[in-house]
């Protein structure tokens, strides 16, 4: 809507990218740990901790780099450095970029309670100044 007749609309993918980038991203290079939880065949969970680097952070998502291969739609728990005072945050991997033996994971923050969202906003604001 809002377009004149005969004018082409933006592709849905372009609109999605604009929507995805509505929150400011804070570029970082901070070591972190990720807990990966996978279903076992018997219905149980198997957990594993993996090292990674936090490459950027926004209110809605993060970019993490690791040498450990993961898959889209996996859930990871991000454990930030203690000095950040951020609690562990659950995220879902929505995008993977492979680059010379490392993997960059675009993750959407999942079910973030209001108090955690406020902590995240305050952390981003403190690092942006």
Coordinates of N, CA and C in Angstrom, one line a residue:
X1 N 0.8 -1.2 0.0 CA 0.0 0.0 0.0 C 0.9 1.2 0.0
X2 N 0.3 2.4 -0.5 CA 1.0 3.6 -0.5 C 1.8 3.8 -1.8
X3 N 1.8 2.8 -2.7 CA 2.5 2.9 -4.0 C 1.5 3.3 -5.0
X4 N 2.0 4.1 -6.0 CA 1.2 4.5 -7.1 C 1.0 3.3 -8.1
X5 N -0.1 3.3 -8.8 CA -0.3 2.2 -9.8 C 0.8 2.2 -10.8
X6 N 1.3 1.0 -11.0 CA 2.4 0.8 -12.0 C 3.8 0.9 -11.3
X7 N 3.8 1.3 -10.1 CA 5.1 1.4 -9.4 C 5.4 0.1 -8.7
X8 N 6.6 -0.4 -8.8 CA 6.9 -1.7 -8.3 C 7.1 -1.6 -6.8
X9 N 6.7 -2.6 -6.1 CA 6.9 -2.7 -4.6 C 8.3 -3.3 -4.4
X10 N 8.8 -3.0 -3.2 CA 10.1 -3.6 -2.8 C 9.9 -5.1 -2.6
X11 N 10.8 -5.9 -3.0 CA 10.7 -7.3 -2.7 C 10.6 -7.6 -1.2
X12 N 9.9 -8.7 -0.9 CA 9.6 -9.0 0.5 C 11.0 -9.2 1.2
X13 N 12.0 -9.8 0.6 CA 13.2 -10.1 1.2 C 13.9 -8.8 1.6
X14 N 13.8 -7.7 0.8 CA 14.4 -6.4 1.1 C 13.7 -5.8 2.3
X15 N 12.4 -5.9 2.4 CA 11.6 -5.4 3.5 C 12.0 -6.2 4.8
X16 N 12.2 -7.5 4.7 CA 12.6 -8.3 5.8 C 13.9 -7.9 6.4
X17 N 14.9 -7.6 5.5 CA 16.2 -7.1 5.9 C 16.1 -5.8 6.6
X18 N 15.3 -4.9 6.1 CA 15.1 -3.6 6.8 C 14.5 -3.8 8.1
X19 N 13.5 -4.6 8.2 CA 12.9 -4.9 9.5 C 13.9 -5.5 10.5
X20 N 14.7 -6.4 10.0 CA 15.6 -7.2 10.8 C 16.7 -6.2 11.4
X21 N 17.0 -5.1 10.6 CA 18.0 -4.2 11.0 C 17.5 -2.9 11.7
X22 N 16.2 -3.0 12.2 CA 15.7 -1.7 12.8 C 16.3 -1.4 14.1
X23 N 17.0 -2.3 14.8 CA 17.7 -2.0 16.0 C 19.2 -1.9 15.8
X24 N 19.8 -0.9 16.5 CA 21.2 -0.7 16.3 C 22.0 -1.9 16.7
X25 N 23.0 -2.2 15.9 CA 23.9 -3.3 16.2 C 25.2 -2.7 16.8
X26 N 25.7 -3.4 17.8 CA 26.9 -2.9 18.5 C 28.0 -3.9 18.1
X27 N 29.0 -3.5 17.3 CA 30.1 -4.4 16.9 C 31.0 -4.7 18.2
X28 N 31.3 -6.0 18.4 CA 32.1 -6.4 19.5 C 33.1 -7.5 19.1
X29 N 34.0 -7.8 20.0 CA 34.9 -8.9 19.8 C 35.2 -9.5 21.2
X30 N 34.2 -10.2 21.8 CA 34.2 -10.6 23.2 C 34.1 -12.1 23.2
X31 N 35.0 -12.8 24.0 CA 34.9 -14.3 24.1 C 33.7 -14.6 24.9
X32 N 33.1 -15.7 24.6 CA 31.9 -16.2 25.4 C 31.8 -17.7 25.3
X33 N 30.9 -18.3 26.1 CA 30.7 -19.7 26.0 C 29.2 -19.9 25.6
X34 N 29.0 -20.9 24.8 CA 27.6 -21.3 24.4 C 27.3 -22.7 24.9
X35 N 26.2 -22.9 25.4 CA 25.7 -24.2 25.8 C 24.8 -24.7 24.7
X36 N 25.1 -25.8 24.1 CA 24.3 -26.4 23.0 C 23.5 -27.6 23.6
X37 N 22.2 -27.6 23.4 CA 21.4 -28.7 23.8 C 20.7 -29.4 22.7
X38 N 20.9 -30.7 22.5 CA 20.4 -31.4 21.4 C 19.5 -32.6 22.0
X39 N 18.5 -32.9 21.3 CA 17.7 -34.0 21.6 C 18.4 -35.3 21.3
X40 N 18.4 -36.3 22.2 CA 18.9 -37.6 22.0 C 17.7 -38.5 21.5
X41 N 18.1 -39.6 20.9 CA 17.0 -40.5 20.3 C 16.1 -41.0 21.4
X42 N 16.5 -41.1 22.7 CA 15.6 -41.6 23.7 C 14.8 -40.5 24.3
X43 N 14.8 -39.3 23.8 CA 13.9 -38.2 24.3 C 14.6 -37.4 25.3
X44 N 15.9 -37.7 25.6 CA 16.6 -36.9 26.6 C 17.5 -35.8 25.9
X45 N 18.1 -35.0 26.7 CA 19.0 -33.9 26.2 C 20.4 -34.3 26.4
X46 N 21.2 -33.8 25.5 CA 22.7 -33.9 25.6 C 23.2 -32.5 25.5
X47 N 24.0 -32.0 26.5 CA 24.5 -30.7 26.5 C 26.0 -30.7 26.3
X48 N 26.4 -29.6 25.7 CA 27.9 -29.4 25.4 C 28.2 -27.9 25.5
X49 N 29.3 -27.6 26.0 CA 29.8 -26.2 26.0 C 30.8 -25.9 24.9
X50 N 30.7 -24.8 24.2 CA 31.5 -24.5 23.1 C 32.0 -23.0 23.3
X51 N 33.2 -22.8 22.9 CA 33.8 -21.4 23.0 C 33.4 -20.7 21.7
X52 N 33.2 -19.4 21.8 CA 32.9 -18.6 20.6 C 33.3 -17.1 20.9
X53 N 33.1 -16.3 19.9 CA 33.4 -14.9 20.0 C 32.1 -14.1 19.6
X54 N 31.7 -13.2 20.5 CA 30.5 -12.4 20.2 C 31.0 -11.3 19.2
X55 N 30.5 -11.2 18.0 CA 30.9 -10.3 17.0 C 30.0 -9.0 17.0
X56 N 28.7 -9.2 17.2 CA 27.8 -8.0 17.4 C 26.6 -8.4 18.1
X57 N 25.9 -7.4 18.6 CA 24.8 -7.5 19.5 C 23.8 -6.4 19.3
X58 N 22.5 -6.8 19.3 CA 21.4 -5.8 19.2 C 20.4 -6.3 20.2
X59 N 19.3 -5.6 20.3 CA 18.2 -6.0 21.2 C 17.5 -7.2 20.8
X60 N 17.6 -7.5 19.5 CA 16.9 -8.7 19.0 C 17.7 -9.9 18.6
X61 N 19.1 -9.6 18.5 CA 19.9 -10.7 18.0 C 21.3 -10.5 18.2
X62 N 22.1 -11.6 17.9 CA 23.5 -11.6 18.1 C 24.2 -12.3 16.9
X63 N 25.5 -11.9 16.7 CA 26.3 -12.7 15.8 C 27.4 -13.3 16.5
X64 N 27.5 -14.6 16.5 CA 28.6 -15.3 17.2 C 29.4 -16.1 16.2
X65 N 30.7 -16.1 16.4 CA 31.6 -16.9 15.6 C 32.2 -18.0 16.4
X66 N 32.3 -19.2 15.8 CA 32.9 -20.3 16.5 C 33.5 -21.3 15.4
X67 N 34.4 -22.1 15.9 CA 34.9 -23.2 15.0 C 34.1 -24.5 15.1
X68 N 33.1 -24.5 16.0 CA 32.2 -25.6 16.2 C 31.0 -25.6 15.2
X69 N 30.8 -26.6 14.4 CA 29.7 -26.6 13.5 C 28.3 -26.8 14.2
X70 N 27.4 -25.9 13.9 CA 26.0 -26.1 14.4 C 25.1 -26.0 13.2
X71 N 23.8 -26.1 13.5 CA 22.8 -26.1 12.5 C 21.7 -25.0 12.7
X72 N 21.1 -24.6 11.7 CA 20.0 -23.6 11.8 C 18.9 -24.3 12.7
X73 N 18.2 -23.4 13.4 CA 17.0 -23.8 14.3 C 17.5 -24.5 15.5
X74 N 18.8 -24.6 15.8 CA 19.3 -25.1 17.1 C 19.2 -23.9 18.1
X75 N 18.9 -24.3 19.3 CA 18.9 -23.3 20.4 C 20.2 -23.4 21.2
X76 N 20.7 -22.2 21.5 CA 22.0 -22.1 22.2 C 21.7 -21.2 23.4
X77 N 22.4 -21.4 24.5 CA 22.4 -20.5 25.6 C 23.7 -19.8 25.6
X78 N 23.7 -18.5 25.5 CA 24.8 -17.6 25.5 C 25.2 -17.2 26.9
X79 N 26.5 -17.5 27.3 CA 27.0 -17.1 28.6 C 28.0 -16.0 28.4
X80 N 27.6 -14.8 28.7 CA 28.5 -13.6 28.6 C 29.6 -13.6 29.7
X81 N 30.6 -12.8 29.4 CA 31.6 -12.6 30.5 C 31.0 -12.0 31.7
X82 N 31.5 -12.3 32.9 CA 30.9 -11.9 34.1 C 30.8 -10.4 34.2
X83 N 31.8 -9.7 33.7 CA 31.9 -8.2 33.9 C 30.8 -7.5 33.1
X84 N 30.2 -8.2 32.1 CA 29.0 -7.6 31.4 C 27.8 -7.5 32.3
X85 N 27.7 -8.3 33.3 CA 26.6 -8.4 34.2 C 25.3 -8.8 33.4
X86 N 25.5 -9.4 32.3 CA 24.3 -9.9 31.5 C 24.0 -11.4 31.9
X87 N 22.8 -11.7 32.1 CA 22.5 -13.1 32.4 C 22.6 -14.0 31.2
X88 N 22.6 -15.3 31.3 CA 22.6 -16.2 30.1 C 21.3 -15.9 29.3
X89 N 21.5 -15.9 28.0 CA 20.4 -15.6 27.1 C 20.2 -16.7 26.1
X90 N 19.0 -17.2 25.9 CA 18.7 -18.2 24.9 C 18.5 -17.6 23.6
X91 N 19.1 -18.2 22.5 CA 18.9 -17.7 21.2 C 18.8 -18.9 20.2
X92 N 18.1 -18.6 19.1 CA 17.9 -19.6 18.0 C 18.8 -19.2 16.8
X93 N 19.5 -20.2 16.3 CA 20.3 -19.9 15.1 C 19.4 -19.8 13.9
X94 N 19.5 -18.7 13.2 CA 18.6 -18.5 12.1 C 19.4 -18.3 10.8
X95 N 20.8 -18.1 10.9 CA 21.6 -17.9 9.7 C 23.0 -18.4 10.0
X96 N 23.6 -19.0 9.0 CA 25.0 -19.5 9.2 C 25.8 -19.1 8.0
X97 N 27.0 -18.5 8.3 CA 28.0 -18.2 7.2 C 29.2 -19.0 7.5
X98 N 29.7 -19.7 6.5 CA 30.9 -20.5 6.7 C 32.1 -19.7 6.1
X99 N 33.2 -19.7 6.8 CA 34.3 -18.9 6.3 C 35.6 -19.5 6.8
X100 N 36.3 -20.2 5.9 CA 37.7 -20.7 6.2 C 37.8 -21.4 7.6
X101 N 37.0 -22.4 7.8 CA 37.1 -23.2 9.1 C 36.4 -22.6 10.3
X102 N 35.8 -21.4 10.1 CA 34.9 -20.9 11.2 C 33.5 -20.7 10.7
X103 N 32.6 -20.5 11.6 CA 31.2 -20.4 11.3 C 30.7 -19.1 12.0
X104 N 30.0 -18.3 11.3 CA 29.3 -17.2 11.9 C 27.8 -17.5 12.0
X105 N 27.3 -17.3 13.2 CA 25.9 -17.7 13.5 C 25.1 -16.4 13.8
X106 N 24.1 -16.2 12.9 CA 23.2 -15.1 13.2 C 22.1 -15.7 14.1
X107 N 21.9 -15.2 15.2 CA 20.9 -15.8 16.2 C 19.9 -14.7 16.6
X108 N 18.7 -15.2 16.7 CA 17.6 -14.4 17.2 C 17.4 -14.7 18.7
X109 N 17.3 -13.7 19.5 CA 17.1 -13.9 20.9 C 15.7 -14.4 21.1
X110 N 15.6 -15.4 22.0 CA 14.3 -16.1 22.1 C 13.7 -15.9 23.5
X111 N 12.4 -15.5 23.5 CA 11.7 -15.4 24.8 C 12.4 -14.6 25.8
X112 N 12.8 -13.4 25.5 CA 13.6 -12.6 26.4 C 12.7 -11.9 27.3
X113 N 12.8 -12.1 28.6 CA 11.9 -11.4 29.6 C 12.2 -9.9 29.6
X114 N 11.3 -9.1 30.0 CA 11.5 -7.7 30.0 C 12.7 -7.2 30.8
X115 N 13.0 -7.8 31.9 CA 14.1 -7.4 32.7 C 15.4 -7.7 32.0
X116 N 15.5 -8.8 31.2 CA 16.7 -9.1 30.5 C 16.8 -8.1 29.3
X117 N 15.7 -7.8 28.6 CA 15.7 -6.9 27.5 C 16.2 -5.5 28.0
X118 N 15.8 -5.1 29.2 CA 16.3 -3.8 29.7 C 17.8 -3.8 30.0
X119 N 18.2 -4.9 30.6 CA 19.7 -5.1 30.9 C 20.5 -5.0 29.6
X120 N 20.0 -5.7 28.6 CA 20.6 -5.7 27.3 C 20.7 -4.3 26.7
X121 N 19.5 -3.6 26.7 CA 19.5 -2.2 26.2 C 20.5 -1.3 27.0
X122 N 20.6 -1.5 28.3 CA 21.5 -0.7 29.1 C 23.0 -1.0 28.7
X123 N 23.3 -2.3 28.5 CA 24.6 -2.7 28.1 C 25.0 -2.1 26.8
X124 N 24.1 -2.2 25.8 CA 24.4 -1.7 24.5 C 24.6 -0.2 24.6
X125 N 23.8 0.5 25.3 CA 23.9 2.0 25.5 C 25.2 2.4 26.1
X126 N 25.7 1.6 27.1 CA 26.9 1.9 27.8 C 28.1 1.7 26.9
X127 N 28.1 0.7 26.0 CA 29.2 0.4 25.1 C 29.1 1.3 23.9
X128 N 28.0 1.9 23.6 CA 27.9 2.7 22.4 C 28.4 4.1 22.6
X129 N 28.6 4.5 23.8 CA 29.0 5.9 24.1 C 30.5 6.1 23.9

